mmCIF file of C-alpha atoms in Angstrom:
data_model
loop_
_atom_site.group_PDB
_atom_site.id
_atom_site.type_symbol
_atom_site.label_atom_id
_atom_site.label_comp_id
_atom_site.label_asym_id
_atom_site.label_seq_id
_atom_site.Cartn_x
_atom_site.Cartn_y
_atom_site.Cartn_z
ATOM 1 C CA MET A 7 -23.663 24.375 -46.041
ATOM 2 C CA THR A 8 -26.106 27.369 -46.703
ATOM 3 C CA PHE A 9 -27.417 31.410 -47.007
ATOM 4 C CA SER A 10 -30.248 33.071 -44.956
ATOM 5 C CA LEU A 11 -31.900 35.998 -44.073
ATOM 6 C CA VAL A 12 -33.948 37.256 -41.228
ATOM 7 C CA ALA A 13 -35.188 40.125 -40.687
ATOM 8 C CA ARG A 14 -38.295 42.594 -39.458
ATOM 9 C CA CYS A 15 -40.353 44.432 -41.727
ATOM 10 C CA PRO A 16 -40.113 48.522 -40.416
ATOM 11 C CA ARG A 17 -43.586 48.902 -41.859
ATOM 12 C CA THR A 18 -46.200 46.384 -40.527
ATOM 13 C CA GLY A 19 -43.763 44.719 -37.892
ATOM 14 C CA HIS A 20 -43.264 41.082 -39.336
ATOM 15 C CA LEU A 21 -40.534 38.890 -38.888
ATOM 16 C CA GLY A 22 -39.722 35.921 -41.037
ATOM 17 C CA VAL A 23 -36.939 34.004 -41.566
ATOM 18 C CA ALA A 24 -35.447 32.720 -45.193
ATOM 19 C CA ALA A 25 -32.632 30.020 -46.582
ATOM 20 C CA LEU A 26 -31.368 27.960 -48.539
ATOM 21 C CA THR A 27 -29.190 24.942 -48.795
ATOM 22 C CA ALA A 28 -27.313 22.361 -50.639
ATOM 23 C CA THR A 29 -29.314 19.325 -48.379
ATOM 24 C CA ALA A 30 -33.059 18.586 -47.990
ATOM 25 C CA GLY A 31 -35.173 19.858 -45.165
ATOM 26 C CA VAL A 32 -33.096 23.516 -44.499
ATOM 27 C CA GLY A 33 -36.200 24.850 -42.952
ATOM 28 C CA LYS A 34 -36.847 21.878 -40.003
ATOM 29 C CA LEU A 35 -33.425 23.130 -37.484
ATOM 30 C CA LEU A 36 -32.828 26.563 -39.168
ATOM 31 C CA SER A 37 -35.612 28.303 -38.856
ATOM 32 C CA HIS A 38 -37.712 30.231 -35.708
ATOM 33 C CA VAL A 39 -39.699 33.384 -35.556
ATOM 34 C CA ARG A 40 -41.439 34.216 -32.750
ATOM 35 C CA SER A 41 -44.241 36.942 -33.483
ATOM 36 C CA GLY A 42 -43.143 39.581 -30.981
ATOM 37 C CA VAL A 43 -40.686 38.791 -30.463
ATOM 38 C CA GLY A 44 -38.355 38.291 -32.809
ATOM 39 C CA ALA A 45 -36.744 35.243 -35.484
ATOM 40 C CA VAL A 46 -33.498 33.425 -35.992
ATOM 41 C CA ALA A 47 -31.500 31.636 -37.841
ATOM 42 C CA THR A 48 -28.906 28.723 -37.072
ATOM 43 C CA GLN A 49 -26.887 27.244 -39.471
ATOM 44 C CA ALA A 50 -23.252 25.243 -40.201
ATOM 45 C CA THR A 51 -22.741 23.416 -37.346
ATOM 46 C CA HIS A 52 -26.538 23.391 -35.708
ATOM 47 C CA ASN A 53 -27.668 24.730 -32.399
ATOM 48 C CA PRO A 54 -31.016 24.577 -32.299
ATOM 49 C CA TYR A 55 -30.448 26.090 -28.846
ATOM 50 C CA LEU A 56 -29.349 28.726 -29.808
ATOM 51 C CA ALA A 57 -33.274 30.130 -30.264
ATOM 52 C CA TYR A 58 -35.085 27.866 -28.404
ATOM 53 C CA ASP A 59 -33.209 29.393 -25.547
ATOM 54 C CA GLY A 60 -32.505 32.747 -26.905
ATOM 55 C CA LEU A 61 -35.763 33.364 -27.752
ATOM 56 C CA PRO A 62 -37.080 33.159 -24.392
ATOM 57 C CA MET A 63 -34.208 35.862 -23.731
ATOM 58 C CA LEU A 64 -34.980 37.538 -26.291
ATOM 59 C CA ALA A 65 -38.838 37.797 -25.527
ATOM 60 C CA GLU A 66 -37.672 39.353 -21.478
ATOM 61 C CA GLY A 67 -36.440 41.518 -23.030
ATOM 62 C CA ARG A 68 -32.162 41.496 -24.125
ATOM 63 C CA ALA A 69 -31.328 42.617 -27.380
ATOM 64 C CA PRO A 70 -29.855 40.426 -29.844
ATOM 65 C CA ARG A 71 -26.008 40.520 -29.255
ATOM 66 C CA GLU A 72 -26.478 40.044 -25.899
ATOM 67 C CA VAL A 73 -28.036 37.168 -26.007
ATOM 68 C CA VAL A 74 -26.745 35.062 -28.219
ATOM 69 C CA ASP A 75 -23.348 36.075 -27.092
ATOM 70 C CA THR A 76 -24.407 34.460 -23.982
ATOM 71 C CA LEU A 77 -25.271 31.181 -25.368
ATOM 72 C CA LEU A 78 -22.689 31.507 -27.356
ATOM 73 C CA ALA A 79 -19.906 31.657 -24.234
ATOM 74 C CA ARG A 80 -21.511 28.265 -22.760
ATOM 75 C CA ASP A 81 -21.712 26.079 -25.853
ATOM 76 C CA PRO A 82 -18.536 23.971 -26.253
ATOM 77 C CA GLY A 83 -18.824 23.962 -30.372
ATOM 78 C CA ARG A 84 -19.155 27.789 -30.585
ATOM 79 C CA GLU A 85 -16.344 27.757 -33.547
ATOM 80 C CA VAL A 86 -18.431 25.698 -35.560
ATOM 81 C CA ARG A 87 -21.879 28.292 -35.705
ATOM 82 C CA GLN A 88 -23.258 30.540 -37.453
ATOM 83 C CA ALA A 89 -26.267 32.161 -36.375
ATOM 84 C CA GLY A 90 -28.196 35.611 -37.359
ATOM 85 C CA MET A 91 -31.133 37.021 -34.877
ATOM 86 C CA VAL A 92 -33.275 40.415 -35.330
ATOM 87 C CA ASP A 93 -35.622 41.259 -32.685
ATOM 88 C CA ALA A 94 -39.077 43.078 -33.015
ATOM 89 C CA ALA A 95 -37.400 46.183 -32.357
ATOM 90 C CA GLY A 96 -35.946 45.760 -35.505
ATOM 91 C CA GLN A 97 -32.085 45.302 -33.632
ATOM 92 C CA ALA A 98 -29.967 42.526 -36.102
ATOM 93 C CA TYR A 99 -26.679 40.244 -34.317
ATOM 94 C CA ALA A 100 -24.877 37.799 -36.854
ATOM 95 C CA VAL A 101 -22.147 35.213 -35.783
ATOM 96 C CA THR A 102 -19.927 33.341 -37.638
ATOM 97 C CA GLY A 103 -17.308 31.049 -35.470
ATOM 98 C CA GLY A 104 -14.056 30.914 -36.629
ATOM 99 C CA ARG A 105 -14.237 27.316 -37.955
ATOM 100 C CA THR A 106 -17.170 27.711 -39.976
ATOM 101 C CA LEU A 107 -16.511 26.063 -43.521
ATOM 102 C CA PRO A 108 -14.957 28.886 -45.899
ATOM 103 C CA TRP A 109 -16.399 30.619 -47.461
ATOM 104 C CA SER A 110 -17.798 32.430 -44.185
ATOM 105 C CA GLY A 111 -19.273 35.226 -43.010
ATOM 106 C CA HIS A 112 -22.361 37.798 -42.486
ATOM 107 C CA ARG A 113 -24.337 41.212 -42.965
ATOM 108 C CA THR A 114 -26.075 43.209 -40.205
ATOM 109 C CA GLY A 115 -27.902 46.324 -41.218
ATOM 110 C CA PRO A 116 -31.423 47.769 -39.335
ATOM 111 C CA GLY A 117 -33.901 44.952 -39.108
ATOM 112 C CA PHE A 118 -31.568 42.606 -40.460
ATOM 113 C CA ALA A 119 -29.439 40.169 -40.584
ATOM 114 C CA ALA A 120 -27.828 37.594 -43.980
ATOM 115 C CA GLN A 121 -25.549 34.448 -42.943
ATOM 116 C CA GLY A 122 -23.723 32.025 -45.344
ATOM 117 C CA ASN A 123 -20.999 29.177 -44.982
ATOM 118 C CA ARG A 124 -19.089 27.225 -47.911
ATOM 119 C CA LEU A 125 -20.708 30.295 -50.642
ATOM 120 C CA THR A 126 -18.390 30.851 -53.153
ATOM 121 C CA GLY A 127 -17.761 33.468 -52.288
ATOM 122 C CA PRO A 128 -18.527 37.138 -50.473
ATOM 123 C CA GLN A 129 -20.518 38.275 -53.129
ATOM 124 C CA THR A 130 -23.278 35.761 -52.436
ATOM 125 C CA LEU A 131 -23.911 37.468 -49.174
ATOM 126 C CA ASP A 132 -24.050 41.361 -50.793
ATOM 127 C CA ALA A 133 -26.153 39.664 -53.714
ATOM 128 C CA ILE A 134 -29.200 38.908 -50.829
ATOM 129 C CA VAL A 135 -28.908 42.248 -49.103
ATOM 130 C CA ARG A 136 -29.397 44.409 -51.927
ATOM 131 C CA ALA A 137 -32.503 42.467 -53.537
ATOM 132 C CA TYR A 138 -33.548 42.735 -50.156
ATOM 133 C CA LEU A 139 -33.016 46.474 -49.699
ATOM 134 C CA ASP A 140 -34.007 47.609 -52.574
ATOM 135 C CA GLU A 141 -38.159 47.243 -52.380
ATOM 136 C CA PRO A 142 -38.742 48.212 -49.395
ATOM 137 C CA GLY A 143 -42.431 49.382 -49.591
ATOM 138 C CA HIS A 144 -43.087 45.207 -50.768
ATOM 139 C CA ASP A 145 -43.940 42.499 -48.255
ATOM 140 C CA LEU A 146 -41.556 41.158 -46.384
ATOM 141 C CA VAL A 147 -42.822 37.332 -47.822
ATOM 142 C CA GLU A 148 -41.849 39.488 -51.506
ATOM 143 C CA ARG A 149 -38.670 40.762 -50.030
ATOM 144 C CA LEU A 150 -37.040 37.266 -48.686
ATOM 145 C CA LEU A 151 -37.758 35.303 -51.757
ATOM 146 C CA ARG A 152 -36.194 38.085 -53.641
ATOM 147 C CA ALA A 153 -33.201 37.679 -51.562
ATOM 148 C CA ILE A 154 -32.853 34.282 -51.625
ATOM 149 C CA GLU A 155 -33.232 33.810 -55.228
ATOM 150 C CA ALA A 156 -30.187 36.509 -55.760
ATOM 151 C CA GLY A 157 -28.543 35.067 -53.510
ATOM 152 C CA GLU A 158 -28.732 31.631 -55.312
ATOM 153 C CA HIS A 159 -27.735 33.718 -58.460
ATOM 154 C CA THR A 160 -24.823 34.595 -57.452
ATOM 155 C CA GLY A 161 -23.794 30.264 -57.591
ATOM 156 C CA GLY A 162 -25.011 30.860 -53.285
ATOM 157 C CA ASP A 163 -23.634 27.235 -51.888
ATOM 158 C CA ARG A 164 -20.124 25.543 -53.913
ATOM 159 C CA GLU A 165 -22.272 22.334 -53.572
ATOM 160 C CA GLY A 166 -25.218 23.428 -55.557
ATOM 161 C CA ALA A 167 -28.914 23.587 -53.814
ATOM 162 C CA GLY A 168 -31.510 21.575 -53.171
ATOM 163 C CA SER A 169 -33.510 22.936 -50.118
ATOM 164 C CA ALA A 170 -35.025 26.867 -49.321
ATOM 165 C CA THR A 171 -37.156 27.976 -46.442
ATOM 166 C CA ILE A 172 -39.689 30.859 -46.060
ATOM 167 C CA THR A 173 -40.819 32.441 -42.268
ATOM 168 C CA VAL A 174 -43.076 34.956 -41.929
ATOM 169 C CA VAL A 175 -44.572 35.559 -38.818
ATOM 170 C CA GLY A 176 -47.328 38.742 -38.468
ATOM 171 C CA ASP A 177 -49.487 39.660 -35.131
ATOM 172 C CA GLU A 178 -50.124 36.034 -34.653
ATOM 173 C CA PRO A 179 -48.748 33.019 -33.240
ATOM 174 C CA TYR A 180 -49.214 31.240 -36.518
ATOM 175 C CA PRO A 181 -47.850 31.964 -39.327
ATOM 176 C CA LEU A 182 -48.954 34.468 -42.054
ATOM 177 C CA TRP A 183 -46.301 32.188 -44.056
ATOM 178 C CA ASP A 184 -44.717 28.612 -44.545
ATOM 179 C CA LEU A 185 -43.002 28.050 -47.417
ATOM 180 C CA ARG A 186 -40.639 24.616 -48.040
ATOM 181 C CA VAL A 187 -39.167 22.755 -50.605
ATOM 182 C CA ASP A 188 -37.737 20.037 -48.790
ATOM 183 C CA ASP A 189 -35.153 18.409 -51.172
ATOM 184 C CA HIS A 190 -36.449 19.615 -55.302
ATOM 185 C CA PRO A 191 -32.945 20.398 -57.573
ATOM 186 C CA ASP A 192 -34.189 24.354 -58.225
ATOM 187 C CA PRO A 193 -35.354 24.951 -55.257
ATOM 188 C CA ALA A 194 -35.278 28.950 -55.605
ATOM 189 C CA ALA A 195 -37.650 28.548 -58.482
ATOM 190 C CA GLU A 196 -40.008 26.229 -56.885
ATOM 191 C CA LEU A 197 -40.332 28.637 -53.850
ATOM 192 C CA ARG A 198 -41.072 30.599 -56.805
ATOM 193 C CA ARG A 199 -43.495 28.413 -57.775
ATOM 194 C CA LEU A 200 -45.038 27.642 -54.391
ATOM 195 C CA TYR A 201 -45.739 31.326 -52.933
ATOM 196 C CA GLY A 202 -47.924 31.970 -55.785
ATOM 197 C CA VAL A 203 -50.013 28.783 -54.903
ATOM 198 C CA PHE A 204 -50.091 30.091 -51.411
ATOM 199 C CA GLN A 205 -50.926 33.692 -52.538
ATOM 200 C CA GLU A 206 -53.994 32.165 -53.792
ATOM 201 C CA GLN A 207 -54.945 29.405 -52.043
ATOM 202 C CA MET A 208 -53.708 29.574 -48.288
ATOM 203 C CA LEU A 209 -53.397 32.718 -47.598
ATOM 204 C CA PRO A 210 -57.216 33.578 -48.072
ATOM 205 C CA ILE A 211 -57.409 30.810 -45.227
ATOM 206 C CA VAL A 212 -54.922 32.464 -43.179
ATOM 207 C CA ARG A 213 -56.925 35.300 -43.084
ATOM 208 C CA GLY A 214 -59.812 33.535 -41.674
ATOM 209 C CA LEU A 215 -58.079 32.107 -39.152
ATOM 210 C CA PRO A 216 -58.777 33.420 -35.109
ATOM 211 C CA THR A 217 -56.783 35.769 -34.535
ATOM 212 C CA ARG A 218 -56.545 37.190 -30.829
ATOM 213 C CA ASP A 219 -59.133 40.456 -31.457
ATOM 214 C CA ASP A 220 -61.145 38.480 -33.644
ATOM 215 C CA PRO A 221 -61.414 34.549 -31.845
ATOM 216 C CA LEU A 222 -64.436 33.886 -34.255
ATOM 217 C CA GLY A 223 -62.209 34.626 -37.754
ATOM 218 C CA GLU A 224 -63.385 35.927 -41.088
ATOM 219 C CA SER A 225 -64.170 32.131 -42.191
ATOM 220 C CA ALA A 226 -66.241 31.432 -39.190
ATOM 221 C CA ARG A 227 -68.854 33.879 -39.499
ATOM 222 C CA GLN A 228 -69.305 33.287 -43.361
ATOM 223 C CA VAL A 229 -69.936 29.500 -42.204
ATOM 224 C CA LEU A 230 -72.278 30.709 -40.122
ATOM 225 C CA ALA A 231 -73.672 33.905 -41.734
ATOM 226 C CA GLY A 232 -74.623 30.691 -44.507
ATOM 227 C CA GLY A 233 -72.215 30.798 -46.745
ATOM 228 C CA THR A 234 -68.741 28.143 -47.094
ATOM 229 C CA ALA A 235 -64.554 27.984 -46.294
ATOM 230 C CA GLY A 236 -61.727 26.809 -47.255
ATOM 231 C CA VAL A 237 -60.118 23.605 -45.600
#
C-alpha cells in the first residue's frame, strides 16, 4: 500500500528516500538513509532489518544486490517483502515478493530504485521515474518531491493517500531534509507546502550546524561574534 523512491544524486552525492502511502506515518518504518553509505526503502509487509542490517553491509563495500539477496535468503517472509536500495556509488537494486498485493512491481536505473505495491497499475511507477529523471539539474529533494506528486497524480495507492515523507542526507550524518506528513487528506500537497516552509525556516539552521570539518558551525560563529542565530 505504498510507493517509494530511493536515489543518489550524481551531482552532489546526496542520498534520499521519498514515499507515499494510504496509512499514517509512512516515514516511521520505511525510510532509512546513511550519509556516504546508501538509502533503503522497506515496504509491503515491513522488515526494517533489511535496512538496519543492510546499511552496515553496504558500508563494508558490498553491492545492493548482494546485500538484499543475502538478507532475503534468510527471511522467512521474503514473499511478502518489497525493498529498494541504492548505495553511495549509485548502484541500485529492488525486489518485489511474489505474494505482495497487486499491482506490485519496481523499476531501477542508474542511481535510483522505485517500488510500489497495491497500486492502481504500473503507470504510477512509470510516472515517478519520468518525473525524477526529468530535471537532473534540480536538487535531490525537489526531484523526489516531483516524483511523489507525479505518482499521486496517477491515482497511486488504490486505497487513497494518508501520509508522505522525504528524507535527504548530504555529507553529514544528520538529515539535510526531513519532511514528514503523518496524517493528511492530501499528503503530497502538504509535503509541497512543508517543503516551502522548511526551505525558508529550517534549511538555514541546518546549514549553520557544526560539521566534521567545521566543529564550531556557522550559527555558533555568528553568535560568538555578537550576532543571533535561530532555534
